[in-house]
PDB file of N, CA and C in Angstrom:
ATOM      1  N   MET A   1      -2.488  21.338  13.999  1.00 80.00           N
ATOM      2  CA  MET A   1      -1.650  21.557  15.152  1.00 80.00           C
ATOM      3  C   MET A   1      -2.283  22.583  16.095  1.00 80.00           C
ATOM      4  N   ALA A   2      -2.862  23.646  15.523  1.00 76.00           N
ATOM      5  CA  ALA A   2      -3.484  24.679  16.352  1.00 76.00           C
ATOM      6  C   ALA A   2      -4.612  24.095  17.197  1.00 76.00           C
ATOM      7  N   THR A   3      -5.396  23.211  16.608  1.00 75.00           N
ATOM      8  CA  THR A   3      -6.500  22.594  17.342  1.00 75.00           C
ATOM      9  C   THR A   3      -5.988  21.766  18.506  1.00 75.00           C
ATOM     10  N   PHE A   4      -4.926  21.007  18.281  1.00 78.00           N
ATOM     11  CA  PHE A   4      -4.340  20.204  19.356  1.00 78.00           C
ATOM     12  C   PHE A   4      -3.811  21.108  20.465  1.00 78.00           C
ATOM     13  N   LEU A   5      -3.037  22.135  20.096  1.00 78.00           N
ATOM     14  CA  LEU A   5      -2.477  23.044  21.099  1.00 78.00           C
ATOM     15  C   LEU A   5      -3.580  23.710  21.912  1.00 78.00           C
ATOM     16  N   TRP A   6      -4.662  24.118  21.233  1.00 76.00           N
ATOM     17  CA  TRP A   6      -5.783  24.741  21.930  1.00 76.00           C
ATOM     18  C   TRP A   6      -6.460  23.740  22.862  1.00 76.00           C
ATOM     19  N   ALA A   7      -6.657  22.509  22.399  1.00 78.00           N
ATOM     20  CA  ALA A   7      -7.362  21.488  23.183  1.00 78.00           C
ATOM     21  C   ALA A   7      -6.624  21.132  24.464  1.00 78.00           C
ATOM     22  N   VAL A   8      -5.293  21.134  24.402  1.00 82.00           N
ATOM     23  CA  VAL A   8      -4.514  20.787  25.599  1.00 82.00           C
ATOM     24  C   VAL A   8      -4.142  22.027  26.409  1.00 82.00           C
ATOM     25  N   LYS A   9      -4.718  23.184  26.021  1.00 80.00           N
ATOM     26  CA  LYS A   9      -4.501  24.443  26.720  1.00 80.00           C
ATOM     27  C   LYS A   9      -3.021  24.822  26.812  1.00 80.00           C
ATOM     28  N   ALA A  10      -2.326  24.616  25.693  1.00 78.00           N
ATOM     29  CA  ALA A  10      -0.904  24.944  25.630  1.00 78.00           C
ATOM     30  C   ALA A  10      -0.724  26.449  25.440  1.00 78.00           C
ATOM     31  N   SER A  11       0.465  26.906  25.742  1.00 80.00           N
ATOM     32  CA  SER A  11       0.840  28.287  25.476  1.00 80.00           C
ATOM     33  C   SER A  11       1.865  28.293  24.360  1.00 80.00           C
ATOM     34  N   VAL A  12       1.823  29.335  23.559  1.00 83.00           N
ATOM     35  CA  VAL A  12       2.816  29.546  22.514  1.00 83.00           C
ATOM     36  C   VAL A  12       3.460  30.894  22.781  1.00 83.00           C
ATOM     37  N   TYR A  13       4.351  31.310  21.932  1.00 84.00           N
ATOM     38  CA  TYR A  13       5.084  32.550  22.156  1.00 84.00           C
ATOM     39  C   TYR A  13       4.169  33.750  22.414  1.00 84.00           C
ATOM     40  N   GLY A  14       3.083  33.875  21.666  1.00 79.00           N
ATOM     41  CA  GLY A  14       2.224  35.053  21.761  1.00 79.00           C
ATOM     42  C   GLY A  14       1.182  35.018  22.860  1.00 79.00           C
ATOM     43  N   GLY A  15       0.991  33.879  23.504  1.00 84.00           N
ATOM     44  CA  GLY A  15      -0.022  33.745  24.546  1.00 84.00           C
ATOM     45  C   GLY A  15      -0.619  32.353  24.515  1.00 84.00           C
ATOM     46  N   PRO A  16      -1.828  32.207  25.062  1.00 85.00           N
ATOM     47  CA  PRO A  16      -2.453  30.881  25.044  1.00 85.00           C
ATOM     48  C   PRO A  16      -2.820  30.484  23.610  1.00 85.00           C
ATOM     49  N   ALA A  17      -2.589  29.226  23.269  1.00 83.00           N
ATOM     50  CA  ALA A  17      -2.883  28.734  21.917  1.00 83.00           C
ATOM     51  C   ALA A  17      -4.352  28.993  21.577  1.00 83.00           C
ATOM     52  N   GLN A  18      -4.583  29.364  20.319  1.00 85.00           N
ATOM     53  CA  GLN A  18      -5.928  29.682  19.854  1.00 85.00           C
ATOM     54  C   GLN A  18      -6.271  28.851  18.636  1.00 85.00           C
ATOM     55  N   LEU A  19      -7.561  28.599  18.485  1.00 82.00           N
ATOM     56  CA  LEU A  19      -8.032  28.011  17.237  1.00 82.00           C
ATOM     57  C   LEU A  19      -7.806  29.046  16.141  1.00 82.00           C
ATOM     58  N   ILE A  20      -7.752  28.590  14.927  1.00 85.00           N
ATOM     59  CA  ILE A  20      -7.536  29.513  13.820  1.00 85.00           C
ATOM     60  C   ILE A  20      -8.509  29.161  12.712  1.00 85.00           C
ATOM     61  N   ASP A  21      -9.109  30.184  12.132  1.00 85.00           N
ATOM     62  CA  ASP A  21     -10.127  29.988  11.115  1.00 85.00           C
ATOM     63  C   ASP A  21      -9.779  30.842   9.899  1.00 85.00           C
ATOM     64  N   GLN A  22      -9.933  30.283   8.718  1.00 87.00           N
ATOM     65  CA  GLN A  22      -9.593  31.014   7.491  1.00 87.00           C
ATOM     66  C   GLN A  22     -10.389  32.302   7.346  1.00 87.00           C
ATOM     67  N   TYR A  23     -11.669  32.279   7.725  1.00 86.00           N
ATOM     68  CA  TYR A  23     -12.480  33.486   7.609  1.00 86.00           C
ATOM     69  C   TYR A  23     -12.002  34.572   8.568  1.00 86.00           C
ATOM     70  N   GLY A  24     -11.603  34.162   9.763  1.00 88.00           N
ATOM     71  CA  GLY A  24     -11.051  35.126  10.714  1.00 88.00           C
ATOM     72  C   GLY A  24      -9.764  35.742  10.208  1.00 88.00           C
ATOM     73  N   VAL A  25      -8.900  34.924   9.653  1.00 88.00           N
ATOM     74  CA  VAL A  25      -7.642  35.423   9.089  1.00 88.00           C
ATOM     75  C   VAL A  25      -7.927  36.336   7.901  1.00 88.00           C
ATOM     76  N   SER A  26      -8.898  35.989   7.085  1.00 86.00           N
ATOM     77  CA  SER A  26      -9.252  36.838   5.953  1.00 86.00           C
ATOM     78  C   SER A  26      -9.746  38.200   6.415  1.00 86.00           C
ATOM     79  N   THR A  27     -10.488  38.234   7.515  1.00 86.00           N
ATOM     80  CA  THR A  27     -10.918  39.516   8.075  1.00 86.00           C
ATOM     81  C   THR A  27      -9.722  40.317   8.552  1.00 86.00           C
ATOM     82  N   LEU A  28      -8.763  39.664   9.198  1.00 86.00           N
ATOM     83  CA  LEU A  28      -7.548  40.366   9.622  1.00 86.00           C
ATOM     84  C   LEU A  28      -6.817  40.971   8.428  1.00 86.00           C
ATOM     85  N   ILE A  29      -6.721  40.214   7.350  1.00 85.00           N
ATOM     86  CA  ILE A  29      -6.071  40.713   6.136  1.00 85.00           C
ATOM     87  C   ILE A  29      -6.834  41.935   5.618  1.00 85.00           C
ATOM     88  N   HIS A  30      -8.159  41.838   5.610  1.00 82.00           N
ATOM     89  CA  HIS A  30      -8.993  42.949   5.161  1.00 82.00           C
ATOM     90  C   HIS A  30      -8.774  44.192   6.027  1.00 82.00           C
ATOM     91  N   GLU A  31      -8.531  43.990   7.313  1.00 81.00           N
ATOM     92  CA  GLU A  31      -8.326  45.096   8.248  1.00 81.00           C
ATOM     93  C   GLU A  31      -6.893  45.604   8.257  1.00 81.00           C
ATOM     94  N   GLY A  32      -6.013  44.985   7.453  1.00 82.00           N
ATOM     95  CA  GLY A  32      -4.666  45.525   7.315  1.00 82.00           C
ATOM     96  C   GLY A  32      -3.526  44.666   7.825  1.00 82.00           C
ATOM     97  N   TRP A  33      -3.815  43.459   8.301  1.00 83.00           N
ATOM     98  CA  TRP A  33      -2.737  42.594   8.778  1.00 83.00           C
ATOM     99  C   TRP A  33      -1.948  42.116   7.569  1.00 83.00           C
ATOM    100  N   LEU A  34      -0.655  42.308   7.590  1.00 81.00           N
ATOM    101  CA  LEU A  34       0.177  42.002   6.422  1.00 81.00           C
ATOM    102  C   LEU A  34       0.811  40.624   6.546  1.00 81.00           C
ATOM    103  N   GLU A  35       0.005  39.610   6.377  1.00 79.00           N
ATOM    104  CA  GLU A  35       0.470  38.228   6.412  1.00 79.00           C
ATOM    105  C   GLU A  35      -0.144  37.470   5.244  1.00 79.00           C
ATOM    106  N   ASP A  36       0.370  36.282   5.008  1.00 70.00           N
ATOM    107  CA  ASP A  36      -0.173  35.414   3.967  1.00 70.00           C
ATOM    108  C   ASP A  36      -1.602  35.033   4.345  1.00 70.00           C
ATOM    109  N   PRO A  37      -2.548  35.174   3.429  1.00 68.00           N
ATOM    110  CA  PRO A  37      -3.946  34.937   3.790  1.00 68.00           C
ATOM    111  C   PRO A  37      -4.345  33.477   3.979  1.00 68.00           C
ATOM    112  N   SER A  38      -3.502  32.532   3.648  1.00 79.00           N
ATOM    113  CA  SER A  38      -3.900  31.139   3.730  1.00 79.00           C
ATOM    114  C   SER A  38      -3.485  30.502   5.059  1.00 79.00           C
ATOM    115  N   VAL A  39      -4.463  29.989   5.785  1.00 80.00           N
ATOM    116  CA  VAL A  39      -4.185  29.319   7.054  1.00 80.00           C
ATOM    117  C   VAL A  39      -3.311  28.091   6.829  1.00 80.00           C
ATOM    118  N   THR A  40      -3.515  27.386   5.718  1.00 81.00           N
ATOM    119  CA  THR A  40      -2.725  26.185   5.456  1.00 81.00           C
ATOM    120  C   THR A  40      -1.250  26.507   5.256  1.00 81.00           C
ATOM    121  N   GLY A  41      -0.938  27.753   4.941  1.00 82.00           N
ATOM    122  CA  GLY A  41       0.455  28.158   4.764  1.00 82.00           C
ATOM    123  C   GLY A  41       1.082  28.757   6.004  1.00 82.00           C
ATOM    124  N   PHE A  42       0.361  28.751   7.130  1.00 84.00           N
ATOM    125  CA  PHE A  42       0.905  29.333   8.355  1.00 84.00           C
ATOM    126  C   PHE A  42       2.100  28.529   8.857  1.00 84.00           C
ATOM    127  N   THR A  43       3.154  29.235   9.157  1.00 86.00           N
ATOM    128  CA  THR A  43       4.299  28.630   9.849  1.00 86.00           C
ATOM    129  C   THR A  43       4.077  28.800  11.350  1.00 86.00           C
ATOM    130  N   ARG A  44       4.915  28.181  12.125  1.00 84.00           N
ATOM    131  CA  ARG A  44       4.814  28.332  13.584  1.00 84.00           C
ATOM    132  C   ARG A  44       5.028  29.794  13.970  1.00 84.00           C
ATOM    133  N   ARG A  45       5.956  30.458  13.318  1.00 87.00           N
ATOM    134  CA  ARG A  45       6.228  31.864  13.618  1.00 87.00           C
ATOM    135  C   ARG A  45       5.017  32.731  13.291  1.00 87.00           C
ATOM    136  N   ARG A  46       4.384  32.497  12.154  1.00 88.00           N
ATOM    137  CA  ARG A  46       3.194  33.269  11.780  1.00 88.00           C
ATOM    138  C   ARG A  46       2.051  32.993  12.751  1.00 88.00           C
ATOM    139  N   TYR A  47       1.896  31.733  13.152  1.00 87.00           N
ATOM    140  CA  TYR A  47       0.872  31.388  14.139  1.00 87.00           C
ATOM    141  C   TYR A  47       1.123  32.118  15.448  1.00 87.00           C
ATOM    142  N   ASP A  48       2.371  32.162  15.886  1.00 89.00           N
ATOM    143  CA  ASP A  48       2.711  32.880  17.112  1.00 89.00           C
ATOM    144  C   ASP A  48       2.343  34.363  16.999  1.00 89.00           C
ATOM    145  N   ARG A  49       2.603  34.976  15.859  1.00 88.00           N
ATOM    146  CA  ARG A  49       2.242  36.389  15.655  1.00 88.00           C
ATOM    147  C   ARG A  49       0.726  36.565  15.665  1.00 88.00           C
ATOM    148  N   TYR A  50       0.031  35.609  15.072  1.00 89.00           N
ATOM    149  CA  TYR A  50      -1.431  35.634  15.082  1.00 89.00           C
ATOM    150  C   TYR A  50      -1.959  35.581  16.517  1.00 89.00           C
ATOM    151  N   VAL A  51      -1.467  34.644  17.293  1.00 90.00           N
ATOM    152  CA  VAL A  51      -1.890  34.504  18.690  1.00 90.00           C
ATOM    153  C   VAL A  51      -1.548  35.770  19.471  1.00 90.00           C
ATOM    154  N   GLU A  52      -0.377  36.315  19.232  1.00 91.00           N
ATOM    155  CA  GLU A  52       0.033  37.531  19.925  1.00 91.00           C
ATOM    156  C   GLU A  52      -0.939  38.685  19.617  1.00 91.00           C
ATOM    157  N   LEU A  53      -1.330  38.840  18.366  1.00 91.00           N
ATOM    158  CA  LEU A  53      -2.260  39.894  17.973  1.00 91.00           C
ATOM    159  C   LEU A  53      -3.639  39.683  18.602  1.00 91.00           C
ATOM    160  N   ILE A  54      -4.165  38.475  18.492  1.00 91.00           N
ATOM    161  CA  ILE A  54      -5.493  38.182  19.040  1.00 91.00           C
ATOM    162  C   ILE A  54      -5.494  38.374  20.556  1.00 91.00           C
ATOM    163  N   THR A  55      -4.442  37.929  21.213  1.00 93.00           N
ATOM    164  CA  THR A  55      -4.335  38.077  22.666  1.00 93.00           C
ATOM    165  C   THR A  55      -4.223  39.544  23.061  1.00 93.00           C
ATOM    166  N   ALA A  56      -3.453  40.317  22.312  1.00 93.00           N
ATOM    167  CA  ALA A  56      -3.313  41.753  22.612  1.00 93.00           C
ATOM    168  C   ALA A  56      -4.657  42.471  22.458  1.00 93.00           C
ATOM    169  N   TRP A  57      -5.378  42.168  21.375  1.00 92.00           N
ATOM    170  CA  TRP A  57      -6.693  42.789  21.191  1.00 92.00           C
ATOM    171  C   TRP A  57      -7.631  42.411  22.333  1.00 92.00           C
ATOM    172  N   ALA A  58      -7.618  41.142  22.706  1.00 93.00           N
ATOM    173  CA  ALA A  58      -8.490  40.681  23.794  1.00 93.00           C
ATOM    174  C   ALA A  58      -8.138  41.396  25.101  1.00 93.00           C
ATOM    175  N   THR A  59      -6.874  41.552  25.373  1.00 94.00           N
ATOM    176  CA  THR A  59      -6.436  42.244  26.586  1.00 94.00           C
ATOM    177  C   THR A  59      -6.875  43.708  26.551  1.00 94.00           C
ATOM    178  N   ASP A  60      -6.707  44.343  25.404  1.00 95.00           N
ATOM    179  CA  ASP A  60      -7.077  45.754  25.266  1.00 95.00           C
ATOM    180  C   ASP A  60      -8.562  46.003  25.518  1.00 95.00           C
ATOM    181  N   ILE A  61      -9.403  45.068  25.100  1.00 93.00           N
ATOM    182  CA  ILE A  61     -10.844  45.280  25.255  1.00 93.00           C
ATOM    183  C   ILE A  61     -11.445  44.491  26.416  1.00 93.00           C
ATOM    184  N   GLY A  62     -10.600  43.794  27.162  1.00 95.00           N
ATOM    185  CA  GLY A  62     -11.057  43.104  28.361  1.00 95.00           C
ATOM    186  C   GLY A  62     -11.919  41.889  28.118  1.00 95.00           C
ATOM    187  N   THR A  63     -11.523  41.078  27.154  1.00 94.00           N
ATOM    188  CA  THR A  63     -12.282  39.858  26.860  1.00 94.00           C
ATOM    189  C   THR A  63     -11.308  38.710  26.603  1.00 94.00           C
ATOM    190  N   SER A  64     -11.841  37.590  26.168  1.00 91.00           N
ATOM    191  CA  SER A  64     -10.981  36.433  25.884  1.00 91.00           C
ATOM    192  C   SER A  64     -10.605  36.414  24.401  1.00 91.00           C
ATOM    193  N   PRO A  65      -9.445  35.832  24.082  1.00 91.00           N
ATOM    194  CA  PRO A  65      -9.043  35.723  22.681  1.00 91.00           C
ATOM    195  C   PRO A  65     -10.044  34.950  21.826  1.00 91.00           C
ATOM    196  N   GLU A  66     -10.737  33.981  22.418  1.00 89.00           N
ATOM    197  CA  GLU A  66     -11.732  33.208  21.665  1.00 89.00           C
ATOM    198  C   GLU A  66     -12.863  34.108  21.159  1.00 89.00           C
ATOM    199  N   LEU A  67     -13.245  35.093  21.956  1.00 92.00           N
ATOM    200  CA  LEU A  67     -14.308  36.011  21.523  1.00 92.00           C
ATOM    201  C   LEU A  67     -13.832  36.930  20.406  1.00 92.00           C
ATOM    202  N   VAL A  68     -12.561  37.299  20.417  1.00 91.00           N
ATOM    203  CA  VAL A  68     -12.017  38.103  19.325  1.00 91.00           C
ATOM    204  C   VAL A  68     -12.040  37.292  18.035  1.00 91.00           C
ATOM    205  N   GLU A  69     -11.610  36.041  18.114  1.00 90.00           N
ATOM    206  CA  GLU A  69     -11.638  35.160  16.940  1.00 90.00           C
ATOM    207  C   GLU A  69     -13.075  34.987  16.442  1.00 90.00           C
ATOM    208  N   MET A  70     -13.999  34.817  17.354  1.00 90.00           N
ATOM    209  CA  MET A  70     -15.396  34.656  16.962  1.00 90.00           C
ATOM    210  C   MET A  70     -15.898  35.929  16.258  1.00 90.00           C
ATOM    211  N   TRP A  71     -15.532  37.099  16.783  1.00 90.00           N
ATOM    212  CA  TRP A  71     -15.930  38.346  16.137  1.00 90.00           C
ATOM    213  C   TRP A  71     -15.372  38.426  14.719  1.00 90.00           C
ATOM    214  N   LEU A  72     -14.101  38.039  14.546  1.00 90.00           N
ATOM    215  CA  LEU A  72     -13.490  38.086  13.215  1.00 90.00           C
ATOM    216  C   LEU A  72     -14.254  37.214  12.219  1.00 90.00           C
ATOM    217  N   VAL A  73     -14.621  36.017  12.638  1.00 89.00           N
ATOM    218  CA  VAL A  73     -15.360  35.108  11.755  1.00 89.00           C
ATOM    219  C   VAL A  73     -16.756  35.669  11.476  1.00 89.00           C
ATOM    220  N   GLN A  74     -17.418  36.201  12.495  1.00 88.00           N
ATOM    221  CA  GLN A  74     -18.746  36.780  12.289  1.00 88.00           C
ATOM    222  C   GLN A  74     -18.663  38.022  11.407  1.00 88.00           C
ATOM    223  N   ARG A  75     -17.591  38.779  11.530  1.00 87.00           N
ATOM    224  CA  ARG A  75     -17.406  39.959  10.675  1.00 87.00           C
ATOM    225  C   ARG A  75     -17.273  39.543   9.218  1.00 87.00           C
ATOM    226  N   TRP A  76     -16.586  38.421   8.963  1.00 86.00           N
ATOM    227  CA  TRP A  76     -16.477  37.898   7.607  1.00 86.00           C
ATOM    228  C   TRP A  76     -17.875  37.612   7.047  1.00 86.00           C
ATOM    229  N   SER A  77     -18.690  36.940   7.837  1.00 84.00           N
ATOM    230  CA  SER A  77     -20.047  36.614   7.389  1.00 84.00           C
ATOM    231  C   SER A  77     -20.858  37.879   7.139  1.00 84.00           C
ATOM    232  N   ALA A  78     -20.695  38.878   7.982  1.00 84.00           N
ATOM    233  CA  ALA A  78     -21.414  40.137   7.803  1.00 84.00           C
ATOM    234  C   ALA A  78     -20.963  40.843   6.519  1.00 84.00           C
ATOM    235  N   ARG A  79     -19.659  40.844   6.258  1.00 82.00           N
ATOM    236  CA  ARG A  79     -19.151  41.458   5.029  1.00 82.00           C
ATOM    237  C   ARG A  79     -19.675  40.727   3.797  1.00 82.00           C
ATOM    238  N   LEU A  80     -19.744  39.418   3.875  1.00 82.00           N
ATOM    239  CA  LEU A  80     -20.277  38.622   2.771  1.00 82.00           C
ATOM    240  C   LEU A  80     -21.746  38.980   2.519  1.00 82.00           C
ATOM    241  N   ASN A  81     -22.507  39.104   3.590  1.00 79.00           N
ATOM    242  CA  ASN A  81     -23.910  39.489   3.472  1.00 79.00           C
ATOM    243  C   ASN A  81     -24.043  40.895   2.890  1.00 79.00           C
ATOM    244  N   GLU A  82     -23.180  41.803   3.324  1.00 79.00           N
ATOM    245  CA  GLU A  82     -23.187  43.164   2.784  1.00 79.00           C
ATOM    246  C   GLU A  82     -22.926  43.147   1.276  1.00 79.00           C
ATOM    247  N   ALA A  83     -21.964  42.342   0.856  1.00 78.00           N
ATOM    248  CA  ALA A  83     -21.623  42.270  -0.568  1.00 78.00           C
ATOM    249  C   ALA A  83     -22.771  41.678  -1.387  1.00 78.00           C
ATOM    250  N   ARG A  84     -23.428  40.680  -0.836  1.00 80.00           N
ATOM    251  CA  ARG A  84     -24.509  40.016  -1.563  1.00 80.00           C
ATOM    252  C   ARG A  84     -25.795  40.828  -1.601  1.00 80.00           C
ATOM    253  N   HIS A  85     -26.093  41.514  -0.493  1.00 78.00           N
ATOM    254  CA  HIS A  85     -27.393  42.164  -0.371  1.00 78.00           C
ATOM    255  C   HIS A  85     -27.322  43.679  -0.296  1.00 78.00           C
ATOM    256  N   GLY A  86     -26.119  44.247  -0.250  1.00 73.00           N
ATOM    257  CA  GLY A  86     -25.958  45.692  -0.270  1.00 73.00           C
ATOM    258  C   GLY A  86     -26.443  46.430   0.949  1.00 73.00           C
ATOM    259  N   ARG A  87     -26.384  45.803   2.109  1.00 69.00           N
ATOM    260  CA  ARG A  87     -26.770  46.508   3.337  1.00 69.00           C
ATOM    261  C   ARG A  87     -25.827  46.100   4.469  1.00 69.00           C
ATOM    262  N   TYR A  88     -25.697  46.996   5.429  1.00 66.00           N
ATOM    263  CA  TYR A  88     -24.816  46.727   6.565  1.00 66.00           C
ATOM    264  C   TYR A  88     -25.436  45.689   7.491  1.00 66.00           C
ATOM    265  N   THR A  89     -24.562  44.868   8.030  1.00 61.00           N
ATOM    266  CA  THR A  89     -24.991  43.791   8.907  1.00 61.00           C
ATOM    267  C   THR A  89     -24.076  43.757  10.127  1.00 61.00           C
ATOM    268  N   ALA A  90     -24.615  43.472  11.280  1.00 64.00           N
ATOM    269  CA  ALA A  90     -23.799  43.325  12.485  1.00 64.00           C
ATOM    270  C   ALA A  90     -23.015  42.023  12.378  1.00 64.00           C
ATOM    271  N   PRO A  91     -21.836  41.876  12.916  1.00 63.00           N
ATOM    272  CA  PRO A  91     -21.129  42.911  13.658  1.00 63.00           C
ATOM    273  C   PRO A  91     -20.431  43.890  12.711  1.00 63.00           C
ATOM    274  N   THR A  92     -20.533  45.151  13.015  1.00 60.00           N
ATOM    275  CA  THR A  92     -19.880  46.177  12.226  1.00 60.00           C
ATOM    276  C   THR A  92     -18.433  46.317  12.674  1.00 60.00           C
ATOM    277  N   LEU A  93     -17.714  47.188  12.017  1.00 55.00           N
ATOM    278  CA  LEU A  93     -16.330  47.422  12.407  1.00 55.00           C
ATOM    279  C   LEU A  93     -16.282  48.066  13.769  1.00 55.00           C
ATOM    280  N   PHE A  94     -15.114  47.992  14.406  1.00 47.00           N
ATOM    281  CA  PHE A  94     -14.950  48.631  15.727  1.00 47.00           C
ATOM    282  C   PHE A  94     -15.237  50.101  15.615  1.00 47.00           C
TER     283      PHE A  94
END
């Protein structure tokens, strides 16, 4: 549903519809977001809160929500690399 809403440029309660990725959500959980970690278990209300958070962060830093989502997914990959190889990898935390 998120992909369809994003493709048709729909708006939801929290802002413009966004794609959603499990790795991005996992990074949010790691950073302290208190939601269920499984994207497949997202309700419409949880999705709206997700969009609201991503949109707020994007507004605060002057970028698009898609770039925030991309950073979250890239941060997941960096954390995975850190765990496997024991060294810091970009992108680092804010």
